[in-house]
Every structure is written in C-alpha cells, then in structure tokens.
Coordinates of C-alpha atoms in Angstrom, one line a residue:
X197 CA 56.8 -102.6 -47.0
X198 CA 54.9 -100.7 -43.9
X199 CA 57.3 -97.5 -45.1
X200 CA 56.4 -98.0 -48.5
X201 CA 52.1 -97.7 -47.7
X202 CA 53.2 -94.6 -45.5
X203 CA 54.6 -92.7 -48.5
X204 CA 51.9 -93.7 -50.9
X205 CA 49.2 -92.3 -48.2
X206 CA 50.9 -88.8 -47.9
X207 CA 51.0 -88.8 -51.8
X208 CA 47.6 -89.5 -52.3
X209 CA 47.1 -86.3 -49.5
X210 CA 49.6 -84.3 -51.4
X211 CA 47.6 -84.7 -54.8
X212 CA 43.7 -84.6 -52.8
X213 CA 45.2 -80.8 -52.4
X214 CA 46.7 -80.1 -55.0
X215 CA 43.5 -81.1 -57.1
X216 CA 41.1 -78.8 -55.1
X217 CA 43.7 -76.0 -55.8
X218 CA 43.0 -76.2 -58.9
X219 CA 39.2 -76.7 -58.8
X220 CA 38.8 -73.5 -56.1
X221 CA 41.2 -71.4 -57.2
X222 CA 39.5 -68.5 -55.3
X223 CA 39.2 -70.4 -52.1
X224 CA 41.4 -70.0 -49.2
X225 CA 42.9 -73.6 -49.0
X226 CA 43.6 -74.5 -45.3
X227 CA 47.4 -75.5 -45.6
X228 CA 46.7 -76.3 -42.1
X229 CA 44.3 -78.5 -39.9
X230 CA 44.4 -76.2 -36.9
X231 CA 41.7 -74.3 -36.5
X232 CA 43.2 -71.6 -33.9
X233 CA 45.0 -70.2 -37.4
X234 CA 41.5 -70.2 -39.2
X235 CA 40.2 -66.2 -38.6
X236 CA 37.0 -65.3 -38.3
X237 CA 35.4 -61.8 -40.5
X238 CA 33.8 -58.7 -38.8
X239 CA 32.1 -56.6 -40.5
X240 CA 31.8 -53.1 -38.3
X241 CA 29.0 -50.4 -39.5
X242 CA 28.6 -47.1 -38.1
X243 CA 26.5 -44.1 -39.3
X244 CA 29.8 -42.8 -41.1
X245 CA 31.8 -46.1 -42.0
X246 CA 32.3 -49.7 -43.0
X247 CA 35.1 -51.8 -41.4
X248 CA 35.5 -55.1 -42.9
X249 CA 38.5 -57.1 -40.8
X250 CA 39.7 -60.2 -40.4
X251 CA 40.4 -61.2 -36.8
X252 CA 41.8 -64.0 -34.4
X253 CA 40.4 -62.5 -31.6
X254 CA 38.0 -64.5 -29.5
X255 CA 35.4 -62.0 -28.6
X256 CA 33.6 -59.1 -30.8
X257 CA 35.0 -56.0 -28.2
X258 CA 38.6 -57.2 -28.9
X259 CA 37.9 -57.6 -32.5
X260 CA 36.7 -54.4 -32.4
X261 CA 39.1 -52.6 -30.6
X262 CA 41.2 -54.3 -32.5
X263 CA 40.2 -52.4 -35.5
X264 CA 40.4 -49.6 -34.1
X265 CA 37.2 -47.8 -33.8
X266 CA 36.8 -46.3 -30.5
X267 CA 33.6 -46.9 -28.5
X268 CA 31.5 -44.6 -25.9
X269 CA 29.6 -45.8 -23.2
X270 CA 26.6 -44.8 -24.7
X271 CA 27.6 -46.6 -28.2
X272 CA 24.6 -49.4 -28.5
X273 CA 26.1 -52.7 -30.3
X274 CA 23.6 -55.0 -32.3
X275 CA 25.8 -57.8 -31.3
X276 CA 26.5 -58.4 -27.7
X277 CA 30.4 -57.0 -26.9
X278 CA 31.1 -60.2 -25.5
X279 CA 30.1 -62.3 -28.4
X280 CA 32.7 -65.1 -29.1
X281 CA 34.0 -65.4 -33.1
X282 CA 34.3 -68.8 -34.3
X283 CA 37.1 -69.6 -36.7
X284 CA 36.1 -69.0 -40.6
X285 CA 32.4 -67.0 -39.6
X286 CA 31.2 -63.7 -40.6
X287 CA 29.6 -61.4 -38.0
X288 CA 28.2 -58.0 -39.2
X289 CA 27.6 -55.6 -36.3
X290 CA 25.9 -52.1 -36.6
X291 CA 27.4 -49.6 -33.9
X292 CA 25.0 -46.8 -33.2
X293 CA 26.0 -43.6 -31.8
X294 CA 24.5 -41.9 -28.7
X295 CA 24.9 -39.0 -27.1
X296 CA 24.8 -38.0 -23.5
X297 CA 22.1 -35.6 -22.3
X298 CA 20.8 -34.9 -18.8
X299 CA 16.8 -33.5 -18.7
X300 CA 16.2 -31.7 -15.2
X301 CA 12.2 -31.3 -14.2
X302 CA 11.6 -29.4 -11.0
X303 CA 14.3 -30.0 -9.1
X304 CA 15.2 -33.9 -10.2
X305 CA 17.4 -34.9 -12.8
X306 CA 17.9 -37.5 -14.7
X307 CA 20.7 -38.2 -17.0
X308 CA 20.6 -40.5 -20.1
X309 CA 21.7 -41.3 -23.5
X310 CA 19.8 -41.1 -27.1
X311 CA 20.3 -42.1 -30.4
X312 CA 22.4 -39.0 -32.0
X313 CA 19.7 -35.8 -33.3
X314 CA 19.1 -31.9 -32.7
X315 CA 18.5 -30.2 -29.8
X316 CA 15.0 -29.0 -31.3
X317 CA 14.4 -33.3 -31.8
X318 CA 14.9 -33.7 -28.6
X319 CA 13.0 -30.8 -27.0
X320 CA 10.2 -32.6 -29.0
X321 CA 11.1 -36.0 -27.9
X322 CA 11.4 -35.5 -24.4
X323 CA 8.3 -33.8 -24.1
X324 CA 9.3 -30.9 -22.9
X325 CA 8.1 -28.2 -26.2
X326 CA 4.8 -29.4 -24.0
X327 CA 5.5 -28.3 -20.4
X328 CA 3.6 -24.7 -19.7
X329 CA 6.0 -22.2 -19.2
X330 CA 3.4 -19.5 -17.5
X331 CA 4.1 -21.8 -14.5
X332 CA 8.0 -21.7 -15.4
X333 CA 11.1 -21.8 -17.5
X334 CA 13.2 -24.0 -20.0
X335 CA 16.5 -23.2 -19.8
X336 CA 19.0 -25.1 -22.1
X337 CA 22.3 -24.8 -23.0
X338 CA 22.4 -25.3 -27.2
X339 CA 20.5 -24.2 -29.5
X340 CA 17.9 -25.9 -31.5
X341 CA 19.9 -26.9 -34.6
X342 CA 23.2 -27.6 -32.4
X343 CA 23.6 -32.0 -32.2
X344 CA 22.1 -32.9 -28.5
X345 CA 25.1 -34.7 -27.6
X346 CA 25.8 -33.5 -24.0
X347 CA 22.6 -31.7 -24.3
X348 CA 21.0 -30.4 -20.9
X349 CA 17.7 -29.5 -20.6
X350 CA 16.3 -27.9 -17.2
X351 CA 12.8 -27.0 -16.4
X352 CA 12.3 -24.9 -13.6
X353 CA 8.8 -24.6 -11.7
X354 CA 8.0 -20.8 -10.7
X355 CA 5.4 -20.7 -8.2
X356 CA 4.5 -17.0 -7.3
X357 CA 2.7 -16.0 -3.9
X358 CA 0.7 -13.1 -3.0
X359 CA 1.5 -11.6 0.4
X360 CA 0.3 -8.7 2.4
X361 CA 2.2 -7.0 5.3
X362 CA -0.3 -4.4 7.1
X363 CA 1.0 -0.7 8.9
X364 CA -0.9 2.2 10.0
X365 CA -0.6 5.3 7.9
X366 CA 0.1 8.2 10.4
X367 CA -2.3 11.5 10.4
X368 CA -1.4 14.9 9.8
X369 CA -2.0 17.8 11.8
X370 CA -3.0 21.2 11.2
X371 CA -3.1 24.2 12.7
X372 CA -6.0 26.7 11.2
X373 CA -6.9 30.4 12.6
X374 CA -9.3 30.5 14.9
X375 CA -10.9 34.9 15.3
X376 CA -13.5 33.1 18.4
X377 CA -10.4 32.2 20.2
X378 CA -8.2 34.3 22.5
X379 CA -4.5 34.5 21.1
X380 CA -2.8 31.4 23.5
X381 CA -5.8 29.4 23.5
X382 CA -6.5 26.3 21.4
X383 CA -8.8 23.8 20.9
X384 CA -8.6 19.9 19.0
X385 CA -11.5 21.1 16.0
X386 CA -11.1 17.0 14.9
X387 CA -9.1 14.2 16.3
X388 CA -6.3 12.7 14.1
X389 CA -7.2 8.7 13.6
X390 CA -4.2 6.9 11.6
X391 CA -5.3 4.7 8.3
X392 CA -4.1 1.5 7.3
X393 CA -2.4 -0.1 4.4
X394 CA -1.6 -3.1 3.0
X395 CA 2.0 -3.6 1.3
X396 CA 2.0 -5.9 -0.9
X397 CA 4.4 -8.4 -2.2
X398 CA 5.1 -11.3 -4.9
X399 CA 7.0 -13.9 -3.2
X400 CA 9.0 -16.2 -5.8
X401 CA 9.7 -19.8 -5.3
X402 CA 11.7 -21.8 -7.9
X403 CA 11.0 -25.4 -7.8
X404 CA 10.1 -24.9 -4.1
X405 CA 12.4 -22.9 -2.9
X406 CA 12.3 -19.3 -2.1
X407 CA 14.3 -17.0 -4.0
X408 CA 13.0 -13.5 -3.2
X409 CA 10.3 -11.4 -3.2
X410 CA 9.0 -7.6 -4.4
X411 CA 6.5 -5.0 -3.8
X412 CA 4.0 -4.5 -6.5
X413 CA 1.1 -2.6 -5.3
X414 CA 0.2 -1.1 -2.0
X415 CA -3.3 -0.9 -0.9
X416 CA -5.4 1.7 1.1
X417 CA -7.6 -0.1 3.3
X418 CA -8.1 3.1 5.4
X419 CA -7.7 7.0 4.8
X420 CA -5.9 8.5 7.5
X421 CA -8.3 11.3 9.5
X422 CA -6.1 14.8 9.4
X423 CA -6.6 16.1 13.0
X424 CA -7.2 19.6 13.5
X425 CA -6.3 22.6 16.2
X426 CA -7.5 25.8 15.9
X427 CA -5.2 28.3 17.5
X428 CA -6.7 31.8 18.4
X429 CA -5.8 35.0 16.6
X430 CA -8.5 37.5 18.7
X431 CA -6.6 39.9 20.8
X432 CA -7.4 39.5 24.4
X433 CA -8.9 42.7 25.6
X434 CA -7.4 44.7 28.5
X435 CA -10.0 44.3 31.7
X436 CA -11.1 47.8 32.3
X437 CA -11.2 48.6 35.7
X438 CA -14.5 49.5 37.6
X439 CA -14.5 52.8 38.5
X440 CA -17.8 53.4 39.8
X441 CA -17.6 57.6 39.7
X442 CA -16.5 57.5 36.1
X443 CA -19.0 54.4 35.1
X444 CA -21.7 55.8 36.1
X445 CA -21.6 58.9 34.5
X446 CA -20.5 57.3 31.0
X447 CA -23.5 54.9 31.2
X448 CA -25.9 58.3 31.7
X449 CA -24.1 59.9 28.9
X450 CA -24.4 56.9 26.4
X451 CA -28.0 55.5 27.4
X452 CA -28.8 59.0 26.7
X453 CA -27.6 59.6 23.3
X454 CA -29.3 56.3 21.8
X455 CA -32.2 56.0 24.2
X456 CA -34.4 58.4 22.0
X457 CA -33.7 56.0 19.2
X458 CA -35.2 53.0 20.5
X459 CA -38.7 52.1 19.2
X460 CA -39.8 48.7 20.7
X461 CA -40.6 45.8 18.4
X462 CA -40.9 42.9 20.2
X463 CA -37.9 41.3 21.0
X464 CA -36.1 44.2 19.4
X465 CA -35.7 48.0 19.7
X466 CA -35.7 48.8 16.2
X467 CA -37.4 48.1 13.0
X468 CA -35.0 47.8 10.3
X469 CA -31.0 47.1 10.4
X470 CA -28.4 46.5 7.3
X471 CA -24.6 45.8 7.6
X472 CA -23.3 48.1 4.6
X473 CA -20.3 45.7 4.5
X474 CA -17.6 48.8 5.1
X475 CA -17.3 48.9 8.5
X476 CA -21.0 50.6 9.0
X477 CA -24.3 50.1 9.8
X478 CA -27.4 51.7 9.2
X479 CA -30.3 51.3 11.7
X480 CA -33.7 52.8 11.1
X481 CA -32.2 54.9 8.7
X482 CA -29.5 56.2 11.1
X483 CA -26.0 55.4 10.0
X484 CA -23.1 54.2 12.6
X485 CA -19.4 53.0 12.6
X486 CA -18.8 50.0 14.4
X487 CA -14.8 49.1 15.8
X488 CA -15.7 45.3 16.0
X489 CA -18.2 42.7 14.9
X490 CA -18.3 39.8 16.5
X491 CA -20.4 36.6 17.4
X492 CA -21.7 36.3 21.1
X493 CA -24.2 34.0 23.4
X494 CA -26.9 36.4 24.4
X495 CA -29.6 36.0 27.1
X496 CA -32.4 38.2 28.8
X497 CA -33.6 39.7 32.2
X498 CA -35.2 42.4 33.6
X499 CA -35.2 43.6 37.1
X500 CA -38.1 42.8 38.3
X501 CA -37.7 39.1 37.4
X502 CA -34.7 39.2 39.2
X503 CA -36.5 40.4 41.9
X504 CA -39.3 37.9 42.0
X505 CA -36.6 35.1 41.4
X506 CA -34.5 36.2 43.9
X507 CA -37.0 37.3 46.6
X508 CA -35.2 39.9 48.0
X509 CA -37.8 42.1 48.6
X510 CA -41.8 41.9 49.4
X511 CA -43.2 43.4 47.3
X512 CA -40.9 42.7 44.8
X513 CA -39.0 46.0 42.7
X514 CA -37.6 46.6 39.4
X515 CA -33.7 46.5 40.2
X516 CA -31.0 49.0 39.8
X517 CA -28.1 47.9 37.4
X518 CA -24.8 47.9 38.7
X519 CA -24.1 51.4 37.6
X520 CA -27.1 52.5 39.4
X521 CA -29.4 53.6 36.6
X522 CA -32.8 51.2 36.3
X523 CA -33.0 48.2 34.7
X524 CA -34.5 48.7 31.2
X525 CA -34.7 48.2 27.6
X526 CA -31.0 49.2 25.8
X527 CA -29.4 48.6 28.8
X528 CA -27.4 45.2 28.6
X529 CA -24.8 43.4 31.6
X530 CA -21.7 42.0 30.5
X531 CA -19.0 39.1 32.0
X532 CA -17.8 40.5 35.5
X533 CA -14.3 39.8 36.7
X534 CA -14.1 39.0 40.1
X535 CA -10.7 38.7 42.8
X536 CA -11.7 37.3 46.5
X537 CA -15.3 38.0 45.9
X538 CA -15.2 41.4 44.5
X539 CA -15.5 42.8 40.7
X540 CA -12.2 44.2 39.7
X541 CA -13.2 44.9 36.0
X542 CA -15.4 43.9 33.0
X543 CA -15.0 42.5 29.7
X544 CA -16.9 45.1 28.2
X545 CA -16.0 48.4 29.3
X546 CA -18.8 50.2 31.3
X547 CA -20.5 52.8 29.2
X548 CA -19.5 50.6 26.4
X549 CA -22.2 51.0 23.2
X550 CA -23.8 48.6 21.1
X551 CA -25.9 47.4 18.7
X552 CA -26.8 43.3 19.4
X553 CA -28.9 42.3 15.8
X554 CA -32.5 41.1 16.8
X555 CA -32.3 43.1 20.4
X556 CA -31.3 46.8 18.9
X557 CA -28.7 49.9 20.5
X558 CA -27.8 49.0 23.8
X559 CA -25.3 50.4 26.6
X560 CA -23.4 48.3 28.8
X561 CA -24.1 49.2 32.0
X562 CA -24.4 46.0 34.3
X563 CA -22.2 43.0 35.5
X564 CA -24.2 39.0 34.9
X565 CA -24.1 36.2 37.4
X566 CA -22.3 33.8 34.3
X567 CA -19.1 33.4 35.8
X568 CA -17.7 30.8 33.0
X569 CA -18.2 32.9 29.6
X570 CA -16.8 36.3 29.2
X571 CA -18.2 37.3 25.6
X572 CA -21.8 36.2 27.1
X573 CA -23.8 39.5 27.0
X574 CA -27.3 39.8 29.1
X575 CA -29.8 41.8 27.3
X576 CA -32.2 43.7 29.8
X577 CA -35.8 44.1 29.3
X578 CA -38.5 46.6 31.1
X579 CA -40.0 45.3 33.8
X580 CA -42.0 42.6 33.9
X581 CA -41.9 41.9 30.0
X582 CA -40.6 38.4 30.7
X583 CA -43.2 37.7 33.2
X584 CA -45.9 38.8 31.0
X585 CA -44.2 37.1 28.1
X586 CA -44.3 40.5 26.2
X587 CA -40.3 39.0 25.1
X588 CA -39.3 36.0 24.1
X589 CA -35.7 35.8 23.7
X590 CA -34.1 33.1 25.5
X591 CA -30.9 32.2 24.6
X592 CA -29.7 33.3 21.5
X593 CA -26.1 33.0 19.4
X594 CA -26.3 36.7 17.4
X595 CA -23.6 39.1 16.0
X596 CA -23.0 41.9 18.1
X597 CA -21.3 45.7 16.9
X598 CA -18.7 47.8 19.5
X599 CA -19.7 51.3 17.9
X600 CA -17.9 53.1 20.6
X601 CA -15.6 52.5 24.1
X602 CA -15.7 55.0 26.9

C-alpha cells in the first residue's frame, strides 16, 4: 500500500510538468530543483558593442571576463566588478572607455584618466586653451584631432630676468703735432678717463629653474674721454755761441739798417704792418722776407728802470745792453744760456733781426734775467718810458718774424 501512494505522488509530479510544458512552451522549464544549474544573463554594453551571455559565474568581473571582453584600468563599470549574479537574473552593465592622459603645470604633474575624446576636447576641458602663454609654453605630444588616449599635456612657466653686468670702456690715446714744442718734448693736452657700460642680459628660468641666459643690448652709461699728447715737431735751434768781437759788430750793423725805419707809436715803432700770407711782410710800406713766424711771451724794460730797480748806481743811468750798445727802442734781449754761471750762447743769435707785431723792427742784442723760457723775448724801451708810463706793454703773447740771422 505505502509503495503504491509513492508511485501515484511522482505521477501526479510527472504530469504537473508535463502540463506547464505545454502551457509555456517558450519557457525554460527547470528539469531540475537546484538552483547552482539555474544561470544568471549579462548583458555587457560598450561604445562599440552588445554582449548578451548567459553565465554561472558568481561575480560580474568573472562573468565578464568570461565573455571575453578585455578591460583597462581606467574602464569605469556602471555596476560594481564585484557584483554577485543570482541564478535566473538579468544584469545590464554599461562599460565606458577611458583613456590615460597625464597634464603637467609648472613643474607638477598629475596623471589621470577621461572619458575617451580629442586632444583639442581636452585642451578645452582641462583648462589649459586658457593658460597665457606670453608667460610660457604648451607643449603636447598629439595633435588636436588625434584621440587623447595617452595624451600629455605640459605647460611650462618662462619667467625672463633682466640683468646688468657693468665694465669700464678703456680710452684711447692720441698723439697730435705740436710746432710750439721742441722735437722730443711732449706734453698730456687731455687726460684719458675710461667710460662705463652696462652689458645686458635676459636670464631664462623654466618653471624656476635656470636654463641660460643672452645678451640683448648693451648700454653706455659713460663716454670714454680720448686722452691726448702733443709731441713736438719744431726743430730745436743750434745755441749760437757768444762771441763778443763778432756780436757786437753785427748788432751795430743791423740796429743800423732798420733804426732809420722806426717811427714811435706808442707801444709800437711803426704805424701800419700786413702779413701778405707768402712768406712776406710789408711794414709802413716797406716790404721784408721773414725765415720764421712764430708765437712768443714778450715783456718790456728799459735801462734806466733797470737801473733804478736794481740800484746799482746813484744817480741812476740808462744801461748798456750786453753787446754794449745803449738800451733803446728796437733793441730787444733774448733767453741767455748759462754753464757754471757764465753765458755760453743765446737762443736768438746776437745780431739776430726782427719784427715783434705791436712793438715793430727790432735787433737782438741783449741777454734777459728769465732763466726758465727760452722763446721769451724782452722788448727794450728808451729810457725812462716805463717810468713815465709813456709804454704800456706788460706782458704780452704776440707773433714774432726772424727776417734775417747773422
């Protein structure tokens, strides 16, 4: 009997299933009442597919892998990975791709991952189609319209700095002619004084750092002063020797000859006086060579001055010149040179004519007491004229004419 209830039970199963067979024909039937053979459905979406699966697996990443779609670690999931299937559910899961970029700003980077768009998208994006580049650069490694997927994207800050190294500019020196001068003898005209400039320099630093510099202007903060020597180019004349036989006689001869043609004017002996500008002269209408022109420091005496100055004698006299005629007008003392106290010669020849503009003719026929100029001439004056102040000549630069040497 009990094996007879058994049977009719597992008929009455037997037909339960074979009845909703045939009312669900499109249904799976579960032959089975274990549910670890039950699978569950995935349904996988990506931007370029749809993978519908059936799976036993227990979590979403095996059921996944499973299916083989491969995954990167920038791939987001809108299902958690670890998500655990249940027998006989459906779970629809969008996969969306990312790629890897890395943005660099000054010096610190930062790598990340975004959805999947052109490099021009994510210049924009990121913000950096904002960042000024006068104050630096964007360097990047694809072009606008290439996909950003391992995309890098580097600013870099250029700071420039304006320097200044200072140096002295040296002087120049040159050498001019000099006809006041003696040949051997210089003299500093204008002392050299060395300038100053500033070089200067753009220093570069790229995100900080200091990656070279150049020179792009240099600036004269001071002129340099040229200094100047003049050499001499005037022949040094021979001393002639005092000979006092010879001297003498010359100064006669040569006072004579112009003595007539002295007319006192004042401070002068003459009236009127021209330089023709060919090597003559013409002086009250009287026509002379000359060897030499030159300028000289001329001063005045007369022998009785001397006299009174000197008080040599009571009553005082009108002196002799050194050649022994009197002291007078056209009669003028040149630079002595002297050797243990005694004249040995003259810088002008004795007997020497000239003519001295503003004084007139004029003989040399003396030696000065100026023992530190030898183009100094002394220009004598009758006696007593300075006392009286009849003259009034002083100490005058003037040119002076050689006409003739003895």
């Amino acid at each position: 009997m009990k094996q007879t209830f058994v049977r009719l039970i597992a008929l009455s199963l037997v037909a339960v299933l074979a009845i909703a067979a045939a009312v669900l024909p499109d249904q799976q039937v579960l032959l089975t009442l274990d549910q670890t053979r039950i699978p569950a459905q995935v349904i996988i979406r990506t931007a370029d597919d749809t993978i519908d699966t059936l799976t036993f697996k227990t979590t979403l990443i095996d059921a996944i892998d499973e299916a083989g779609l491969s995954l990167n670690e920038t791939d987001l999931l809108s299902l958690a990975d670890q998500t655990r299937l249940q027998p006989g559910q459906t779970y629809d899961v969008q996969v969306s791709r990312k790629g890897r970029v890395t943005l660099n700003w000054s010096g610190y980077e930062i790598g990340t991952s975004s959805e999947m768009m052109s490099m021009g998208d994510l210049m924009a994006r990121s913000g950096f189609h904002e960042l000024d580049q006068e104050n630096g650069v964007i360097l990047r490694n694809k072009e606008e319209t290439e996909t950003a997927d391992n995309a890098e994207i580097t600013f870099v800050q250029i700071e420039k700095k304006i320097v200044r190294s200072y140096e002295p500019i040296p002087f120049s020196t040159v050498t001019l002619d000099d006809p006041t001068q003696y040949i051997g003898q210089t003299a500093v005209q204008n002392e050299g004084e060395p300038g100053e400039r500033a070089l200067v320099f753009e220093e570069t630093y790229e995100n900080g750092i200091y990656t070279g510099l150049e020179q792009i202007d240099i600036e004269i903060l001071r002129e340099p002063v040229q200094k100047v020597i003049l050499k001499g180019t005037k022949k040094k004349p021979l001393i002639p020797k005092i000979n006092a036989r010879t001297s003498h006689s010359k100064v006669r001869e040569s006072f004579a000859e112009i003595k007539n043609l002295l007319i006192k004017n004042g401070n002068a002996n003459y009236k009127t006086f021209k330089d023709n500008g060919d090597g003559t002269i013409t002086v009250d209408g009287k026509t002379f060579s000359y060897i030499q022109r030159d300028k000289r420091v001329t001063t005045m005496y007369d022998g009785l001055e001397c006299c009174l100055q000197g008080g040599c004698h009571h009553p005082a006299i009108n002196h002799n010149t050194a050649t022994g005629i009197s002291a007078q007008r056209g009669l003028v003392a040149t630079y002595g040179y002297r050797k243990d106290g005694k004249s040995i010669g003259t810088a002008l020849p004795l007997g020497t004519t000239l003519f001295v503009e503003g004084y007139g003719l004029a003989v040399v026929a003396d030696i000065h007491g100026v023992h530190r100029d030898p183009n100094l001439l002394d220009l004598c004056y009758d006696a007593g004229e300075i006392r009286k102040g009849n003259v009034t000549w002083g100490k005058r630069t003037k040119n002076v004419y050689i006409i003739s040497l003895p």
